[in-house]
Amino acid sequence: MRLTVIGTGYLGATHAAAMAELGFEVLGVDVDPAKIEALGRGELPFYEPGLPELLRKHTASGRLRFTTSMEKAGAFGDVHFIAVGTPQKAGEAAADMTYVDAAVAGIAAAATRDSLIVGKSTVPVGSARRLKEIAEEYAPAGIHLDFAWNPEFLREGFAVEDTLRPDRLVVGTDSRTADQTLRRVYASALTRGTPYISTDFETAELVKVAANAFLATKISFINAFAEVTETVGGDIQTLADAIGHDARIGRRFLNAGVGFGGGCLPKDIRALQARIGELGLDKTMRFLNEVDEINMRRRDRVVFLAEQLLGDLADKRIAVLGTSFKPDSDDVRDSPALDIAGRLYGGGAEVLVYDPKANENSAKRFPRLTYVDSIEEAVQDVDVVLLLTEWQEFKDMKPGDLEAFVGSRQIVDGRNVLDRVDWENAGWTFRGLGLKVPEVVSART
Ligand code: UDX
């Protein structure tokens, strides 16, 4: 069986390399010639741990190749995976389906034999049925195309692991042959006992958005309680630990902080609301508005804490440690950390930024921030240090590591990863998300 993967971003490049690792011959397809050339040379245009090694291994073995030609893809593949993006439409909450529609039409028109098209992108419910019709309309006479929806749950930073060893496989289709073909594609995971959920198109599409909406809600739930502990006192981490011991709740995704970002959670909850609204169920997903708003208020809180510590942002020097939306990624799409850095700059501060992998991507969006290559350079003479993405090297920081460099001993821990007592004992003013700000001592003589 030969596979194609159409779209070679985070999802597609990982899927293509992982399928080659599983022993298939794979052709990756993208409209961007520069990306295709780089991938063909075994070079990954973004940071993802473990993926460069896999890519090099299989471009060298010849099992993984890349092209910009749909014709070649149509002639090559028995199964075509659609892995192009569905970004948020400019100025709207809905997902932009242009790329998925074009990919399905393109590969259907190029097919030279009976084959299977499998959607992996995150799409509004109802898309798979519509896309199946597009495929049938574009298929050359006499060629039969099966259709399936097989959502992807990979997390950035763990993309290779999640693709090679998924925790579940979900396949929505109306074709027995399609289901059997995908069971062969995923045979190694099935042998290990990975749950395989065979269902209809709508359920498969909804599983993906339901999972992401649930995760986003969990994060905003704990962040809403962070707003409460910021007011009444208390410890948000202990609260999360304590409720997390209840197996029905679970501790994961209950870390309060600057909130969720990235290429999936924010846009997926917005697209879900937009789609469900279109279906006339205006009230059904309205709670996701609140989830989004709680999430955005976390950014305001960090800016507020910085302003409170500095009096006024104008002409202050601020260190921002971390701009990627999460550690082990260079992705800054909808990153709370980068947004905060930009707002501080907008308030008149000089912002020194250090991210172990995301400086380059950040600079494309916010060229006016000052990008440096180490913690030491970032904290040089600053009035406050903000830890906004929990990279390991920031979690490992001790007060003594920074004291020779900073102007003032003030730190905001936006991810609840530092030991407050250690920092306060070393004479630092410490602020955290979910932490009550101590009363300001005004009558100092
Ligand atoms: C997510 C889903 O987890 C994945 O299944 C889906 O396929 C794509 O979207 P990803 O975007 O890679 O994956 O990131 P994830 O690990 O889910 O984190 C999302 C955001 O939530 C990050 O900004 C992270 O910092 C934040 N987060 C996560 C919290 O603020 N608190 C937490 O407890 C967990």
Coordinates of C-alpha atoms and ligand atoms in Angstrom, one line a residue:
M1 CA 0.0 0.0 0.0
R2 CA 1.4 3.4 -0.9
L3 CA 0.3 6.5 0.9
T4 CA 0.3 10.2 0.2
V5 CA 0.0 13.0 2.7
I6 CA -1.3 16.3 1.4
G7 CA -0.2 19.2 3.5
T8 CA 3.2 19.1 5.2
G9 CA 2.9 21.3 8.2
Y10 CA 3.1 20.0 11.8
L11 CA 0.4 17.5 11.2
G12 CA 1.3 16.3 7.7
A13 CA 5.1 16.2 8.0
T14 CA 4.8 14.2 11.2
H15 CA 2.2 11.8 9.7
A16 CA 4.2 11.3 6.6
A17 CA 7.4 10.5 8.5
A18 CA 5.6 8.3 10.9
M19 CA 3.9 6.3 8.2
A20 CA 7.3 5.8 6.5
E21 CA 8.6 4.6 9.9
L22 CA 5.8 2.0 9.9
G23 CA 7.1 0.7 6.6
F24 CA 4.9 2.4 4.0
E25 CA 6.2 4.2 0.9
V26 CA 5.0 7.7 1.4
L27 CA 4.8 10.8 -0.8
G28 CA 4.3 14.1 0.9
V29 CA 2.6 16.9 -1.1
D30 CA 2.5 20.6 -0.5
V31 CA 1.9 23.7 -2.6
D32 CA 5.0 25.5 -1.1
P33 CA 8.0 24.6 -3.3
A34 CA 10.5 25.9 -0.7
K35 CA 9.1 23.7 2.0
I36 CA 9.0 20.6 -0.3
E37 CA 12.6 21.2 -1.3
A38 CA 13.7 21.5 2.3
L39 CA 11.8 18.4 3.4
G40 CA 13.2 16.5 0.4
R41 CA 16.7 17.3 1.7
G42 CA 15.6 16.0 5.1
E43 CA 15.3 19.4 6.7
L44 CA 12.4 20.2 8.9
P45 CA 11.1 23.9 8.6
F46 CA 10.0 23.9 12.2
Y47 CA 11.0 22.5 15.6
E48 CA 9.6 19.2 16.8
P49 CA 11.6 16.9 19.0
G50 CA 12.5 13.6 17.3
L51 CA 11.0 14.5 13.9
P52 CA 14.2 15.6 12.1
E53 CA 15.8 12.2 12.9
L54 CA 12.8 10.4 11.5
L55 CA 12.6 12.6 8.4
R56 CA 16.3 12.2 7.6
K57 CA 16.1 8.4 8.1
H58 CA 13.3 8.0 5.6
T59 CA 14.3 10.6 3.0
A60 CA 17.7 8.7 3.0
S61 CA 16.1 5.3 2.8
G62 CA 13.9 6.5 -0.1
R63 CA 10.7 5.5 1.6
L64 CA 9.7 9.1 2.1
R65 CA 9.6 11.5 -0.8
F66 CA 8.1 14.9 -1.4
T67 CA 6.5 16.7 -4.4
T68 CA 4.4 19.7 -5.3
S69 CA 2.6 17.7 -8.0
M70 CA -0.9 16.5 -7.4
E71 CA -0.6 14.5 -10.6
K72 CA 2.3 12.5 -9.1
A73 CA 0.4 12.1 -5.9
G74 CA -2.7 10.8 -7.8
A75 CA -0.7 8.3 -9.7
F76 CA 1.3 7.2 -6.6
G77 CA -1.2 6.7 -3.8
D78 CA -3.6 4.0 -2.7
V79 CA -4.6 6.1 0.3
H80 CA -4.4 9.9 0.4
F81 CA -4.4 11.6 3.8
I82 CA -5.6 15.2 3.8
A83 CA -3.5 17.2 6.4
V84 CA -3.8 20.8 5.3
G85 CA -4.6 23.6 7.7
T86 CA -8.0 25.0 8.7
P87 CA -7.0 28.4 10.2
Q88 CA -9.5 30.8 11.7
K89 CA -10.9 33.1 8.9
A90 CA -9.7 36.6 9.1
G91 CA -12.1 38.7 11.2
E92 CA -14.4 35.7 11.8
A93 CA -14.7 32.8 14.3
A94 CA -15.3 30.2 11.6
A95 CA -12.6 27.9 10.2
D96 CA -11.3 28.6 6.7
M97 CA -12.0 25.4 4.6
T98 CA -10.4 26.7 1.4
Y99 CA -7.3 24.5 1.7
V100 CA -9.1 21.3 2.6
D101 CA -11.6 21.8 -0.3
A102 CA -8.8 22.4 -2.7
A103 CA -6.8 19.5 -1.5
V104 CA -9.7 17.1 -1.8
A105 CA -10.8 18.4 -5.3
G106 CA -7.1 18.3 -6.4
I107 CA -6.3 14.7 -5.4
A108 CA -9.7 13.4 -6.6
A109 CA -9.1 14.9 -10.0
A110 CA -5.6 13.5 -10.1
A111 CA -6.5 9.9 -9.0
T112 CA -5.5 7.3 -11.7
R113 CA -7.1 4.3 -9.9
D114 CA -9.6 3.4 -7.2
S115 CA -8.3 4.8 -3.9
L116 CA -9.2 6.1 -0.5
I117 CA -9.2 9.7 0.7
V118 CA -8.8 10.2 4.4
G119 CA -9.4 13.5 6.1
K120 CA -7.2 14.3 9.1
S121 CA -7.6 18.1 9.4
T122 CA -9.9 19.5 12.1
V123 CA -13.1 20.6 10.3
P124 CA -16.6 21.9 11.1
V125 CA -19.1 19.1 11.5
G126 CA -20.8 18.3 8.2
S127 CA -17.6 18.8 6.2
A128 CA -16.8 15.2 5.5
R129 CA -20.1 14.5 3.8
R130 CA -19.7 17.6 1.7
L131 CA -16.1 16.8 0.9
K132 CA -17.1 13.3 -0.1
E133 CA -19.4 14.8 -2.7
I134 CA -16.6 17.1 -3.9
A135 CA -14.4 14.0 -4.4
E136 CA -17.1 12.2 -6.3
E137 CA -17.7 15.2 -8.5
Y138 CA -14.0 15.6 -9.4
A139 CA -13.1 11.9 -9.7
P140 CA -12.2 10.9 -13.3
A141 CA -14.8 8.7 -15.0
G142 CA -14.6 5.1 -14.0
I143 CA -12.6 5.8 -10.9
H144 CA -14.1 5.0 -7.5
L145 CA -13.0 7.0 -4.5
D146 CA -13.8 5.9 -0.9
F147 CA -13.9 8.5 1.8
A148 CA -13.1 8.5 5.5
W149 CA -12.5 10.9 8.4
N150 CA -9.7 10.1 10.8
P151 CA -9.0 13.0 13.1
E152 CA -5.6 13.5 14.6
F153 CA -4.9 14.2 18.2
L154 CA -1.2 14.8 18.2
R155 CA 0.3 17.3 20.6
E156 CA 3.1 19.5 19.5
G157 CA 6.3 18.6 21.3
F158 CA 5.1 14.9 21.4
A159 CA 4.0 14.7 17.8
V160 CA 6.1 11.7 16.8
E161 CA 5.2 9.7 19.8
D162 CA 1.5 10.6 19.5
T163 CA 1.5 9.5 15.8
L164 CA 3.4 6.3 16.3
R165 CA 1.6 5.3 19.5
P166 CA -1.8 7.1 19.5
D167 CA -4.0 6.6 22.6
R168 CA -7.0 5.9 20.3
L169 CA -7.8 5.8 16.6
V170 CA -11.1 7.2 15.3
V171 CA -12.4 6.5 11.9
G172 CA -15.6 7.8 10.4
T173 CA -16.8 6.3 7.2
D174 CA -19.7 4.8 5.3
S175 CA -17.5 2.3 3.5
R176 CA -16.5 -1.1 4.8
T177 CA -13.6 -1.2 2.4
A178 CA -12.3 2.1 3.7
D179 CA -12.5 0.8 7.3
Q180 CA -10.6 -2.3 6.4
T181 CA -7.9 -0.4 4.6
L182 CA -7.4 1.9 7.6
R183 CA -7.2 -1.1 9.9
R184 CA -4.3 -2.3 7.7
V185 CA -2.6 1.1 7.8
Y186 CA -2.8 1.2 11.6
A187 CA -2.2 -2.6 12.1
S188 CA 0.8 -2.1 14.3
A189 CA -1.2 0.1 16.8
L190 CA -4.1 -2.3 16.7
T191 CA -1.8 -5.2 17.5
R192 CA -0.7 -3.3 20.6
G193 CA -4.4 -3.0 21.6
T194 CA -4.9 0.6 20.8
P195 CA -8.7 1.3 20.9
Y196 CA -10.1 1.7 17.3
I197 CA -13.4 3.5 17.2
S198 CA -15.3 2.9 13.9
T199 CA -18.1 5.4 13.5
D200 CA -19.9 7.7 11.1
F201 CA -18.6 11.0 9.6
E202 CA -20.3 13.3 12.0
T203 CA -19.1 11.6 15.2
A204 CA -15.6 11.4 13.9
E205 CA -15.5 15.1 13.1
L206 CA -17.1 16.0 16.5
V207 CA -14.7 13.8 18.5
K208 CA -11.9 16.0 17.6
V209 CA -13.5 19.3 18.4
A210 CA -15.1 17.9 21.6
A211 CA -11.7 16.7 22.8
N212 CA -10.1 20.2 22.2
A213 CA -13.1 22.0 23.7
F214 CA -13.0 19.8 26.8
L215 CA -9.2 20.5 27.3
A216 CA -9.7 24.2 26.8
T217 CA -12.6 24.2 29.3
K218 CA -10.5 22.4 31.8
I219 CA -7.7 25.0 31.6
S220 CA -10.2 27.9 31.8
F221 CA -11.9 26.2 34.7
I222 CA -8.8 26.2 36.8
N223 CA -7.9 29.7 35.6
A224 CA -11.3 31.0 36.7
F225 CA -10.4 29.6 40.2
A226 CA -7.1 31.4 39.9
E227 CA -9.1 34.7 39.6
V228 CA -10.8 33.7 42.9
T229 CA -7.5 32.8 44.8
E230 CA -6.1 36.1 43.5
T231 CA -8.9 37.8 45.3
V232 CA -9.3 35.8 48.5
G233 CA -5.9 34.2 48.9
G234 CA -5.2 30.5 48.7
D235 CA -3.0 28.3 46.6
I236 CA -4.2 27.4 43.1
Q237 CA -1.7 24.6 42.6
T238 CA -2.8 22.9 45.9
L239 CA -6.4 23.3 44.8
A240 CA -5.6 21.7 41.4
D241 CA -3.7 18.8 43.1
A242 CA -6.5 18.2 45.6
I243 CA -9.3 18.0 43.0
G244 CA -7.1 16.2 40.6
H245 CA -6.8 13.2 43.0
D246 CA -10.5 12.5 42.2
A247 CA -10.0 10.1 39.3
R248 CA -13.2 11.5 37.7
I249 CA -11.5 14.9 37.4
G250 CA -7.8 14.0 36.9
R251 CA -4.9 16.3 37.5
R252 CA -3.8 16.8 33.9
F253 CA -4.7 20.1 32.1
L254 CA -5.4 21.8 35.4
N255 CA -2.3 24.0 35.4
A256 CA -3.3 27.6 36.0
G257 CA -1.2 30.2 34.2
V258 CA -1.2 32.5 31.2
G259 CA -3.7 30.2 29.5
F260 CA -3.9 28.2 26.3
G261 CA -2.7 29.1 22.9
G262 CA -1.3 27.4 19.8
G263 CA -2.7 26.5 16.4
C264 CA -5.5 24.3 17.7
L265 CA -7.3 25.0 21.0
P266 CA -8.2 28.8 20.5
K267 CA -9.3 28.4 16.9
D268 CA -11.1 25.1 17.4
I269 CA -13.3 26.5 20.2
R270 CA -14.2 29.5 18.1
A271 CA -14.9 27.4 15.0
L272 CA -17.0 25.0 17.0
Q273 CA -19.2 27.9 18.4
A274 CA -19.5 29.4 14.9
R275 CA -20.5 26.0 13.4
I276 CA -23.0 25.1 16.1
G277 CA -24.5 28.6 15.8
E278 CA -24.9 28.1 12.0
L279 CA -26.9 25.0 12.9
G280 CA -29.3 27.1 14.9
L281 CA -28.1 25.9 18.3
D282 CA -27.0 29.4 19.4
K283 CA -27.0 28.6 23.1
T284 CA -25.5 25.2 23.0
M285 CA -21.8 26.2 22.9
R286 CA -22.2 29.6 24.5
F287 CA -20.1 28.5 27.5
L288 CA -17.1 28.4 25.1
N289 CA -17.3 32.2 24.9
E290 CA -16.6 32.3 28.6
V291 CA -13.8 29.7 28.2
D292 CA -12.2 32.0 25.6
E293 CA -12.7 35.1 27.7
I294 CA -11.3 33.6 30.9
N295 CA -8.3 32.6 28.8
M296 CA -7.8 36.1 27.4
R297 CA -8.2 37.7 30.9
R298 CA -5.1 35.8 32.0
R299 CA -3.0 37.9 29.6
D300 CA -4.5 41.1 31.1
R301 CA -3.6 39.8 34.6
V302 CA 0.1 39.5 33.7
V303 CA 0.2 43.0 32.2
F304 CA -1.6 44.3 35.3
L305 CA 1.0 42.6 37.6
A306 CA 3.9 44.1 35.6
E307 CA 2.3 47.5 35.7
Q308 CA 1.7 47.2 39.4
L309 CA 5.3 46.3 40.1
L310 CA 6.7 49.0 37.8
G311 CA 4.3 51.8 38.4
D312 CA 4.4 52.7 34.8
L313 CA 5.6 50.6 31.8
A314 CA 7.2 53.6 30.0
D315 CA 10.9 53.3 29.7
K316 CA 11.1 50.2 31.9
R317 CA 13.2 47.2 31.0
I318 CA 11.3 43.9 31.1
A319 CA 12.7 40.4 30.5
V320 CA 10.2 37.9 28.9
L321 CA 11.4 34.3 29.2
G322 CA 9.5 32.2 26.7
T323 CA 7.3 33.2 23.8
S324 CA 6.3 29.8 22.3
F325 CA 2.7 28.8 23.2
K326 CA 4.1 25.9 25.1
P327 CA 7.6 24.4 25.8
D328 CA 9.4 22.1 23.3
S329 CA 7.8 24.0 20.4
D330 CA 8.8 27.0 18.3
D331 CA 5.2 27.7 17.5
V332 CA 3.9 31.2 18.4
R333 CA 0.5 31.0 16.9
D334 CA -2.0 32.6 19.3
S335 CA 0.8 32.4 22.0
P336 CA -0.3 34.1 25.2
A337 CA 3.4 34.8 26.0
L338 CA 4.1 36.6 22.8
D339 CA 0.9 38.6 23.0
I340 CA 1.8 39.7 26.5
A341 CA 5.3 40.7 25.3
G342 CA 3.8 42.8 22.5
R343 CA 1.4 44.5 24.9
L344 CA 4.2 45.5 27.3
Y345 CA 6.1 46.9 24.4
G346 CA 2.9 48.8 23.3
G347 CA 2.8 50.2 26.9
G348 CA 6.2 51.8 26.4
A349 CA 8.5 49.2 27.9
E350 CA 11.7 47.9 26.4
V351 CA 11.1 44.1 26.2
L352 CA 14.1 41.7 26.1
V353 CA 12.9 38.3 24.9
Y354 CA 14.6 34.9 25.1
D355 CA 12.9 31.7 23.9
P356 CA 15.1 28.6 23.4
K357 CA 13.5 27.9 20.0
A358 CA 10.9 30.5 19.1
N359 CA 12.9 33.8 18.8
E360 CA 12.9 33.7 15.0
N361 CA 9.2 33.0 14.7
S362 CA 8.4 35.6 17.3
A363 CA 10.6 38.3 15.6
K364 CA 8.5 37.7 12.4
R365 CA 5.4 38.8 14.3
F366 CA 6.9 41.3 16.7
P367 CA 10.1 42.6 15.1
R368 CA 10.5 45.5 17.6
L369 CA 11.1 43.4 20.7
T370 CA 14.7 42.8 21.6
Y371 CA 15.7 39.2 21.0
V372 CA 18.6 37.7 22.8
D373 CA 20.1 34.2 23.1
S374 CA 20.3 33.5 26.8
I375 CA 18.6 34.0 30.1
E376 CA 21.5 36.1 31.3
E377 CA 21.3 38.5 28.4
A378 CA 17.5 38.8 28.7
V379 CA 17.6 39.8 32.4
Q380 CA 20.4 42.3 32.1
D381 CA 19.5 45.4 34.1
V382 CA 15.8 44.6 33.9
D383 CA 13.2 46.0 36.3
V384 CA 11.2 42.8 36.3
V385 CA 11.5 39.2 34.9
L386 CA 8.4 37.5 33.4
L387 CA 8.5 33.7 33.0
L388 CA 5.7 33.0 30.4
T389 CA 6.5 29.6 28.9
E390 CA 7.7 26.8 31.1
W391 CA 10.8 25.6 29.2
Q392 CA 12.9 23.3 31.4
E393 CA 15.8 25.8 31.6
F394 CA 13.4 28.4 33.1
K395 CA 11.9 25.9 35.6
D396 CA 15.5 25.1 36.7
M397 CA 16.3 28.8 37.4
K398 CA 17.4 29.7 40.9
P399 CA 17.3 33.3 42.3
G400 CA 21.2 33.2 42.5
D401 CA 21.4 32.6 38.8
L402 CA 19.9 36.0 38.0
E403 CA 21.0 38.2 40.8
A404 CA 24.3 39.4 39.3
F405 CA 22.4 40.6 36.2
V406 CA 19.0 42.1 37.1
G407 CA 18.3 45.7 37.9
S408 CA 15.5 44.8 40.4
R409 CA 14.7 41.6 42.1
Q410 CA 11.2 41.2 40.8
I411 CA 9.7 38.2 39.1
V412 CA 6.3 37.2 37.7
D413 CA 5.8 33.4 37.3
G414 CA 3.2 33.1 34.6
R415 CA 3.2 29.3 34.7
N416 CA 3.4 28.4 38.4
V417 CA 6.6 26.5 38.0
L418 CA 9.0 28.3 40.5
D419 CA 9.2 27.8 44.2
R420 CA 7.9 31.1 45.6
V421 CA 9.4 30.6 49.0
D422 CA 12.9 30.2 47.6
W423 CA 12.6 33.5 45.7
E424 CA 11.1 35.4 48.5
N425 CA 13.7 34.2 50.9
A426 CA 16.3 35.4 48.5
G427 CA 14.8 38.9 48.7
W428 CA 12.7 38.9 45.5
T429 CA 9.3 40.3 45.0
F430 CA 7.4 37.4 43.6
R431 CA 4.1 37.5 41.8
G432 CA 2.2 34.5 40.3
L433 CA -1.1 33.7 38.6
G434 CA -3.6 32.6 41.2
L435 CA -1.6 34.3 43.9
K436 CA -3.1 37.1 46.0
V437 CA -1.0 40.3 45.7
P438 CA 0.2 41.2 49.2
E439 CA -1.2 44.5 50.6
V440 CA 1.0 47.4 49.5
V441 CA 2.9 48.8 52.5
S442 CA 2.2 52.5 51.9
A443 CA 3.4 54.3 55.1
R444 CA 7.1 53.6 54.7
T445 CA 9.3 56.1 56.6
Ligands
UDX1 C1 -3.8 20.3 21.4 C2 -4.4 19.0 21.9 O1 -3.8 18.6 23.1 C3 -4.1 17.9 20.8 O2 -4.7 16.7 21.2 C4 -4.7 18.4 19.5 O3 -4.5 17.4 18.5 C5 -4.1 19.7 19.1 O4 -4.3 20.7 20.1 P1 -1.3 21.3 21.3 O5 -1.9 22.5 20.7 O6 0.0 20.8 20.8 O7 -2.4 20.1 21.3 O8 -1.1 21.7 22.9 P2 -1.5 21.3 24.3 O9 -0.5 20.5 24.9 O10 -2.9 20.7 24.3 O11 -1.5 22.7 25.0 C6 -2.4 23.7 24.6 C7 -2.2 25.0 25.4 O12 -2.7 24.8 26.7 C8 -0.8 25.4 25.6 O13 -0.7 26.8 25.4 C9 -0.4 25.1 27.0 O14 0.5 25.9 27.6 C10 -1.8 25.3 27.7 N1 -2.0 24.5 28.9 C11 -2.0 23.1 28.9 C12 -2.3 25.2 30.1 O15 -2.3 26.4 30.2 N2 -2.5 24.4 31.2 C13 -2.5 23.1 31.2 O16 -2.8 22.5 32.3 C14 -2.3 22.4 30.0

